[in-house]
Amino acid sequence: MPHHHPDPSTVLAYAAGSLPTAFAAVLAAHLEVCPTCRAAVRDAERAGARLVEQQEGAALSSGARDAMRARLSGTAMAPRPLLHDAPRTRDPDRLPASLQPFFGPRYSDLRWRRVVPGVQYLRAEADADGGLMLLRIAPGRGIPLHRHAGHELTMILDGAYADALGRFGAGDVADLGEDVEHQPVTVPGRPCICVAATEAPMRFQGWMARALQSVLRL
Ligand SMILES: [Zn+2]
């Protein structure tokens, strides 16, 4: 069971169909393993349905109403959440269903690109409407202090890291707003694999560049 969850505002945005695709994919991956957040999404969708029925647009902008309608009718671009419990026996080689359209079904088929020793990444193949990438970081590796330029949603898929906010293991989400500074260190034993959605790919490039520059100096 995950210990770190997305911000309630991120869950609401997901339920309303207004999260960018990359963020929705990461959030849906968390929903696959988090009954607490699945319940929160269901509550928000019910509340949204009531709003649409009762207000008929008075309280919602037409854009928000359209997004909600699309969401409720299943035509939203964002991947649909799996609102049922995941099977008990999970194939450890299979990626979460919501990430498979972007990266394929199996970890063993991923073609990692090494950026520096100990750090590999893989960018989403499909257009993810924002940055979406997998990171694989060697055990016991420090990623130096860095500042986020925009909203970033990260979920741990395997392994773990720790920073000032706590220990983040498989299923946990770090929902970091702008101007959050942190200094994660992957735990020993196994590589940390995570998926990260970022608001602005170019800024993330900048972040990667700065972080990896510092990694090289370690
Ligand atoms: Zn959760």
PDB file of C-alpha atoms and ligand atoms in Angstrom:
ATOM      1  CA  MET A   1       0.000   0.000   0.000  1.00  0.00           C
ATOM      2  CA  PRO A   2       1.486   3.382  -0.987  1.00  0.00           C
ATOM      3  CA  HIS A   3       2.430   5.863   1.751  1.00  0.00           C
ATOM      4  CA  HIS A   4       2.822   8.978  -0.369  1.00  0.00           C
ATOM      5  CA  HIS A   5      -0.137  10.175  -2.430  1.00  0.00           C
ATOM      6  CA  PRO A   6      -0.724  12.899  -5.010  1.00  0.00           C
ATOM      7  CA  ASP A   7      -1.976  16.259  -3.840  1.00  0.00           C
ATOM      8  CA  PRO A   8      -5.799  16.378  -3.576  1.00  0.00           C
ATOM      9  CA  SER A   9      -5.838  19.140  -6.207  1.00  0.00           C
ATOM     10  CA  THR A  10      -4.051  16.804  -8.644  1.00  0.00           C
ATOM     11  CA  VAL A  11      -6.624  14.070  -7.978  1.00  0.00           C
ATOM     12  CA  LEU A  12      -9.455  16.553  -8.595  1.00  0.00           C
ATOM     13  CA  ALA A  13      -7.885  17.746 -11.830  1.00  0.00           C
ATOM     14  CA  TYR A  14      -7.596  14.122 -12.941  1.00  0.00           C
ATOM     15  CA  ALA A  15     -11.245  13.440 -12.144  1.00  0.00           C
ATOM     16  CA  ALA A  16     -12.235  16.562 -14.071  1.00  0.00           C
ATOM     17  CA  GLY A  17     -10.220  15.458 -17.088  1.00  0.00           C
ATOM     18  CA  SER A  18      -8.028  18.541 -16.981  1.00  0.00           C
ATOM     19  CA  LEU A  19      -4.643  16.959 -16.215  1.00  0.00           C
ATOM     20  CA  PRO A  20      -2.202  16.888 -19.138  1.00  0.00           C
ATOM     21  CA  THR A  21      -1.822  13.404 -20.621  1.00  0.00           C
ATOM     22  CA  ALA A  22       1.619  12.760 -19.117  1.00  0.00           C
ATOM     23  CA  PHE A  23       0.390  13.581 -15.612  1.00  0.00           C
ATOM     24  CA  ALA A  24      -2.796  11.563 -16.086  1.00  0.00           C
ATOM     25  CA  ALA A  25      -0.710   8.531 -17.095  1.00  0.00           C
ATOM     26  CA  VAL A  26       1.390   8.737 -13.911  1.00  0.00           C
ATOM     27  CA  LEU A  27      -1.675   9.323 -11.755  1.00  0.00           C
ATOM     28  CA  ALA A  28      -3.488   6.373 -13.321  1.00  0.00           C
ATOM     29  CA  ALA A  29      -0.440   4.189 -12.591  1.00  0.00           C
ATOM     30  CA  HIS A  30      -0.757   5.192  -8.933  1.00  0.00           C
ATOM     31  CA  LEU A  31      -4.499   4.473  -8.971  1.00  0.00           C
ATOM     32  CA  GLU A  32      -3.726   0.926 -10.078  1.00  0.00           C
ATOM     33  CA  VAL A  33      -2.105   0.289  -6.691  1.00  0.00           C
ATOM     34  CA  CYS A  34      -3.892   2.791  -4.415  1.00  0.00           C
ATOM     35  CA  PRO A  35      -7.457   2.092  -3.217  1.00  0.00           C
ATOM     36  CA  THR A  36      -7.446   5.360  -1.211  1.00  0.00           C
ATOM     37  CA  CYS A  37      -6.935   7.535  -4.274  1.00  0.00           C
ATOM     38  CA  ARG A  38      -9.307   5.409  -6.375  1.00  0.00           C
ATOM     39  CA  ALA A  39     -12.006   6.228  -3.826  1.00  0.00           C
ATOM     40  CA  ALA A  40     -11.078   9.915  -3.992  1.00  0.00           C
ATOM     41  CA  VAL A  41     -11.407   9.886  -7.802  1.00  0.00           C
ATOM     42  CA  ARG A  42     -14.797   8.170  -7.583  1.00  0.00           C
ATOM     43  CA  ASP A  43     -16.001  10.771  -5.061  1.00  0.00           C
ATOM     44  CA  ALA A  44     -14.814  13.618  -7.267  1.00  0.00           C
ATOM     45  CA  GLU A  45     -16.445  12.094 -10.356  1.00  0.00           C
ATOM     46  CA  ARG A  46     -19.738  11.717  -8.499  1.00  0.00           C
ATOM     47  CA  ALA A  47     -19.551  15.321  -7.324  1.00  0.00           C
ATOM     48  CA  GLY A  48     -18.710  16.387 -10.863  1.00  0.00           C
ATOM     49  CA  ALA A  49     -21.646  14.500 -12.303  1.00  0.00           C
ATOM     50  CA  ARG A  50     -23.966  16.227  -9.828  1.00  0.00           C
ATOM     51  CA  LEU A  51     -22.518  19.595 -10.790  1.00  0.00           C
ATOM     52  CA  VAL A  52     -23.101  18.968 -14.469  1.00  0.00           C
ATOM     53  CA  GLU A  53     -26.646  17.775 -13.862  1.00  0.00           C
ATOM     54  CA  GLN A  54     -27.726  20.453 -11.425  1.00  0.00           C
ATOM     55  CA  GLN A  55     -25.892  23.544 -12.494  1.00  0.00           C
ATOM     56  CA  GLU A  56     -26.088  23.064 -16.253  1.00  0.00           C
ATOM     57  CA  GLY A  57     -23.178  25.369 -16.728  1.00  0.00           C
ATOM     58  CA  ALA A  58     -24.082  28.225 -14.419  1.00  0.00           C
ATOM     59  CA  ALA A  59     -21.174  27.577 -12.095  1.00  0.00           C
ATOM     60  CA  LEU A  60     -18.777  26.062 -14.589  1.00  0.00           C
ATOM     61  CA  SER A  61     -17.015  27.678 -17.468  1.00  0.00           C
ATOM     62  CA  SER A  62     -17.891  26.089 -20.792  1.00  0.00           C
ATOM     63  CA  GLY A  63     -14.362  24.669 -21.008  1.00  0.00           C
ATOM     64  CA  ALA A  64     -14.625  23.019 -17.603  1.00  0.00           C
ATOM     65  CA  ARG A  65     -18.080  21.700 -18.444  1.00  0.00           C
ATOM     66  CA  ASP A  66     -16.882  20.248 -21.738  1.00  0.00           C
ATOM     67  CA  ALA A  67     -13.910  18.646 -20.016  1.00  0.00           C
ATOM     68  CA  MET A  68     -16.164  17.146 -17.372  1.00  0.00           C
ATOM     69  CA  ARG A  69     -18.632  15.910 -19.978  1.00  0.00           C
ATOM     70  CA  ALA A  70     -15.828  14.346 -21.993  1.00  0.00           C
ATOM     71  CA  ARG A  71     -14.489  12.766 -18.849  1.00  0.00           C
ATOM     72  CA  LEU A  72     -17.845  11.341 -17.840  1.00  0.00           C
ATOM     73  CA  SER A  73     -18.669  10.078 -21.303  1.00  0.00           C
ATOM     74  CA  GLY A  74     -15.309   8.348 -21.557  1.00  0.00           C
ATOM     75  CA  THR A  75     -14.036  10.399 -24.466  1.00  0.00           C
ATOM     76  CA  ALA A  76     -11.379  12.317 -22.554  1.00  0.00           C
ATOM     77  CA  MET A  77      -7.871  11.909 -23.907  1.00  0.00           C
ATOM     78  CA  ALA A  78      -6.510  10.913 -20.519  1.00  0.00           C
ATOM     79  CA  PRO A  79      -6.236   7.186 -19.888  1.00  0.00           C
ATOM     80  CA  ARG A  80      -9.137   5.865 -17.895  1.00  0.00           C
ATOM     81  CA  PRO A  81      -8.304   4.857 -14.351  1.00  0.00           C
ATOM     82  CA  LEU A  82      -8.625   1.270 -13.345  1.00  0.00           C
ATOM     83  CA  LEU A  83     -11.244   1.624 -10.657  1.00  0.00           C
ATOM     84  CA  HIS A  84     -11.108  -1.976  -9.613  1.00  0.00           C
ATOM     85  CA  ASP A  85      -8.509  -3.786  -7.566  1.00  0.00           C
ATOM     86  CA  ALA A  86      -5.451  -4.869  -9.451  1.00  0.00           C
ATOM     87  CA  PRO A  87      -4.929  -8.624  -9.717  1.00  0.00           C
ATOM     88  CA  ARG A  88      -3.215 -10.070  -6.677  1.00  0.00           C
ATOM     89  CA  THR A  89      -0.449 -11.694  -8.611  1.00  0.00           C
ATOM     90  CA  ARG A  90       1.365  -9.034 -10.564  1.00  0.00           C
ATOM     91  CA  ASP A  91       3.852  -9.957 -13.234  1.00  0.00           C
ATOM     92  CA  PRO A  92       6.967  -8.055 -12.084  1.00  0.00           C
ATOM     93  CA  ASP A  93       8.060  -7.594 -15.708  1.00  0.00           C
ATOM     94  CA  ARG A  94       4.867  -5.769 -16.736  1.00  0.00           C
ATOM     95  CA  LEU A  95       4.600  -1.996 -16.640  1.00  0.00           C
ATOM     96  CA  PRO A  96       1.469  -0.422 -15.168  1.00  0.00           C
ATOM     97  CA  ALA A  97      -1.306  -0.532 -17.778  1.00  0.00           C
ATOM     98  CA  SER A  98      -1.533   3.262 -18.034  1.00  0.00           C
ATOM     99  CA  LEU A  99       2.162   3.513 -18.991  1.00  0.00           C
ATOM    100  CA  GLN A 100       2.139   0.772 -21.609  1.00  0.00           C
ATOM    101  CA  PRO A 101       0.878   3.018 -24.453  1.00  0.00           C
ATOM    102  CA  PHE A 102       3.973   5.160 -23.944  1.00  0.00           C
ATOM    103  CA  PHE A 103       6.693   2.635 -23.147  1.00  0.00           C
ATOM    104  CA  GLY A 104       5.414  -0.805 -24.159  1.00  0.00           C
ATOM    105  CA  PRO A 105       4.330  -3.650 -21.909  1.00  0.00           C
ATOM    106  CA  ARG A 106       7.562  -5.074 -20.479  1.00  0.00           C
ATOM    107  CA  TYR A 107      10.474  -3.749 -18.467  1.00  0.00           C
ATOM    108  CA  SER A 108      12.739  -6.356 -20.055  1.00  0.00           C
ATOM    109  CA  ASP A 109      12.052  -4.844 -23.517  1.00  0.00           C
ATOM    110  CA  LEU A 110      12.883  -1.271 -22.523  1.00  0.00           C
ATOM    111  CA  ARG A 111      15.775   0.229 -24.407  1.00  0.00           C
ATOM    112  CA  TRP A 112      17.379   2.350 -21.731  1.00  0.00           C
ATOM    113  CA  ARG A 113      19.722   5.113 -22.707  1.00  0.00           C
ATOM    114  CA  ARG A 114      22.616   5.706 -20.399  1.00  0.00           C
ATOM    115  CA  VAL A 115      23.253   9.366 -19.703  1.00  0.00           C
ATOM    116  CA  VAL A 116      25.985   8.991 -17.138  1.00  0.00           C
ATOM    117  CA  PRO A 117      27.186   5.916 -15.237  1.00  0.00           C
ATOM    118  CA  GLY A 118      24.402   4.853 -12.891  1.00  0.00           C
ATOM    119  CA  VAL A 119      21.650   6.912 -14.529  1.00  0.00           C
ATOM    120  CA  GLN A 120      19.523   5.751 -17.457  1.00  0.00           C
ATOM    121  CA  TYR A 121      16.407   7.263 -18.959  1.00  0.00           C
ATOM    122  CA  LEU A 122      13.776   6.614 -21.557  1.00  0.00           C
ATOM    123  CA  ARG A 123      11.500   9.221 -23.058  1.00  0.00           C
ATOM    124  CA  ALA A 124       7.900   8.370 -23.965  1.00  0.00           C
ATOM    125  CA  GLU A 125       7.494   7.234 -27.577  1.00  0.00           C
ATOM    126  CA  ALA A 126       4.013   8.621 -28.003  1.00  0.00           C
ATOM    127  CA  ASP A 127       3.371  12.329 -27.734  1.00  0.00           C
ATOM    128  CA  ALA A 128       2.650  12.674 -24.052  1.00  0.00           C
ATOM    129  CA  ASP A 129       1.482  16.312 -23.974  1.00  0.00           C
ATOM    130  CA  GLY A 130       4.248  17.410 -21.627  1.00  0.00           C
ATOM    131  CA  GLY A 131       7.327  15.480 -20.657  1.00  0.00           C
ATOM    132  CA  LEU A 132       6.998  11.835 -19.687  1.00  0.00           C
ATOM    133  CA  MET A 133      10.048   9.736 -18.964  1.00  0.00           C
ATOM    134  CA  LEU A 134      11.283   6.697 -17.130  1.00  0.00           C
ATOM    135  CA  LEU A 135      14.407   6.960 -15.005  1.00  0.00           C
ATOM    136  CA  ARG A 136      16.528   4.101 -13.730  1.00  0.00           C
ATOM    137  CA  ILE A 137      19.027   5.102 -11.093  1.00  0.00           C
ATOM    138  CA  ALA A 138      21.656   2.784  -9.613  1.00  0.00           C
ATOM    139  CA  PRO A 139      21.373   1.799  -5.924  1.00  0.00           C
ATOM    140  CA  GLY A 140      22.899   4.139  -3.360  1.00  0.00           C
ATOM    141  CA  ARG A 141      23.186   6.993  -5.824  1.00  0.00           C
ATOM    142  CA  GLY A 142      22.683  10.590  -4.777  1.00  0.00           C
ATOM    143  CA  ILE A 143      20.910  12.984  -7.089  1.00  0.00           C
ATOM    144  CA  PRO A 144      22.175  16.391  -5.996  1.00  0.00           C
ATOM    145  CA  LEU A 145      19.983  19.138  -4.657  1.00  0.00           C
ATOM    146  CA  HIS A 146      17.835  20.565  -7.389  1.00  0.00           C
ATOM    147  CA  ARG A 147      14.902  22.880  -7.761  1.00  0.00           C
ATOM    148  CA  HIS A 148      11.806  22.086  -9.784  1.00  0.00           C
ATOM    149  CA  ALA A 149      10.930  24.618 -12.426  1.00  0.00           C
ATOM    150  CA  GLY A 150       7.297  23.527 -12.702  1.00  0.00           C
ATOM    151  CA  HIS A 151       4.825  20.918 -11.535  1.00  0.00           C
ATOM    152  CA  GLU A 152       6.357  17.452 -11.500  1.00  0.00           C
ATOM    153  CA  LEU A 153       4.617  14.177 -10.694  1.00  0.00           C
ATOM    154  CA  THR A 154       6.872  11.185 -10.038  1.00  0.00           C
ATOM    155  CA  MET A 155       5.914   7.640  -9.141  1.00  0.00           C
ATOM    156  CA  ILE A 156       8.298   4.967  -7.936  1.00  0.00           C
ATOM    157  CA  LEU A 157       7.872   1.750  -9.913  1.00  0.00           C
ATOM    158  CA  ASP A 158      10.626  -0.310  -8.300  1.00  0.00           C
ATOM    159  CA  GLY A 159      13.336   0.207  -5.705  1.00  0.00           C
ATOM    160  CA  ALA A 160      13.191   3.294  -3.505  1.00  0.00           C
ATOM    161  CA  TYR A 161      14.724   6.641  -2.716  1.00  0.00           C
ATOM    162  CA  ALA A 162      14.755   8.849   0.337  1.00  0.00           C
ATOM    163  CA  ASP A 163      14.865  12.605   0.750  1.00  0.00           C
ATOM    164  CA  ALA A 164      13.762  15.194   3.303  1.00  0.00           C
ATOM    165  CA  LEU A 165      10.117  14.326   2.549  1.00  0.00           C
ATOM    166  CA  GLY A 166      10.627  10.687   3.544  1.00  0.00           C
ATOM    167  CA  ARG A 167      11.200   7.322   1.950  1.00  0.00           C
ATOM    168  CA  PHE A 168       9.513   6.720  -1.390  1.00  0.00           C
ATOM    169  CA  GLY A 169       9.014   3.083  -2.430  1.00  0.00           C
ATOM    170  CA  ALA A 170       7.049   1.274  -5.124  1.00  0.00           C
ATOM    171  CA  GLY A 171       3.637   2.899  -5.675  1.00  0.00           C
ATOM    172  CA  ASP A 172       4.536   6.115  -3.862  1.00  0.00           C
ATOM    173  CA  VAL A 173       4.063   9.437  -5.611  1.00  0.00           C
ATOM    174  CA  ALA A 174       6.014  12.652  -5.194  1.00  0.00           C
ATOM    175  CA  ASP A 175       3.748  15.507  -6.278  1.00  0.00           C
ATOM    176  CA  LEU A 176       6.086  18.468  -6.327  1.00  0.00           C
ATOM    177  CA  GLY A 177       5.079  21.997  -7.092  1.00  0.00           C
ATOM    178  CA  GLU A 178       7.225  24.777  -8.365  1.00  0.00           C
ATOM    179  CA  ASP A 179      10.206  25.830  -6.274  1.00  0.00           C
ATOM    180  CA  VAL A 180      10.468  22.609  -4.313  1.00  0.00           C
ATOM    181  CA  GLU A 181      14.051  21.730  -3.585  1.00  0.00           C
ATOM    182  CA  HIS A 182      15.042  18.179  -2.819  1.00  0.00           C
ATOM    183  CA  GLN A 183      17.995  15.852  -2.775  1.00  0.00           C
ATOM    184  CA  PRO A 184      16.920  12.237  -3.243  1.00  0.00           C
ATOM    185  CA  VAL A 185      19.249   9.313  -2.606  1.00  0.00           C
ATOM    186  CA  THR A 186      18.349   5.884  -3.945  1.00  0.00           C
ATOM    187  CA  VAL A 187      18.445   3.131  -1.338  1.00  0.00           C
ATOM    188  CA  PRO A 188      21.022   0.339  -1.592  1.00  0.00           C
ATOM    189  CA  GLY A 189      20.199  -3.078  -2.992  1.00  0.00           C
ATOM    190  CA  ARG A 190      18.362  -2.521  -6.256  1.00  0.00           C
ATOM    191  CA  PRO A 191      18.020   0.206  -8.864  1.00  0.00           C
ATOM    192  CA  CYS A 192      15.271   2.771  -8.422  1.00  0.00           C
ATOM    193  CA  ILE A 193      12.949   2.920 -11.419  1.00  0.00           C
ATOM    194  CA  CYS A 194      10.504   5.793 -11.543  1.00  0.00           C
ATOM    195  CA  VAL A 195       8.242   7.518 -14.033  1.00  0.00           C
ATOM    196  CA  ALA A 196       8.117  11.297 -14.094  1.00  0.00           C
ATOM    197  CA  ALA A 197       5.669  13.695 -15.743  1.00  0.00           C
ATOM    198  CA  THR A 198       6.815  17.259 -16.070  1.00  0.00           C
ATOM    199  CA  GLU A 199       4.958  20.374 -17.047  1.00  0.00           C
ATOM    200  CA  ALA A 200       7.582  21.704 -19.383  1.00  0.00           C
ATOM    201  CA  PRO A 201       9.973  19.340 -21.135  1.00  0.00           C
ATOM    202  CA  MET A 202      12.475  22.078 -21.798  1.00  0.00           C
ATOM    203  CA  ARG A 203      12.682  22.970 -18.147  1.00  0.00           C
ATOM    204  CA  PHE A 204      13.073  19.337 -17.313  1.00  0.00           C
ATOM    205  CA  GLN A 205      15.910  19.148 -19.793  1.00  0.00           C
ATOM    206  CA  GLY A 206      17.476  21.949 -17.833  1.00  0.00           C
ATOM    207  CA  TRP A 207      16.917  20.129 -14.595  1.00  0.00           C
ATOM    208  CA  MET A 208      18.397  16.933 -16.025  1.00  0.00           C
ATOM    209  CA  ALA A 209      21.380  18.783 -17.331  1.00  0.00           C
ATOM    210  CA  ARG A 210      22.077  20.426 -13.985  1.00  0.00           C
ATOM    211  CA  ALA A 211      21.471  17.259 -11.984  1.00  0.00           C
ATOM    212  CA  LEU A 212      23.594  15.083 -14.234  1.00  0.00           C
ATOM    213  CA  GLN A 213      26.335  17.633 -14.333  1.00  0.00           C
ATOM    214  CA  SER A 214      26.529  17.322 -10.577  1.00  0.00           C
ATOM    215  CA  VAL A 215      26.296  13.531 -10.729  1.00  0.00           C
ATOM    216  CA  LEU A 216      29.428  13.532 -12.832  1.00  0.00           C
ATOM    217  CA  ARG A 217      31.244  15.362 -10.078  1.00  0.00           C
ATOM    218  CA  LEU A 218      30.352  12.770  -7.429  1.00  0.00           C
TER     219      LEU A 218
HETATM  220 ZN    ZN B   1      -2.870   7.251  -3.344  1.00  0.00          ZN
END
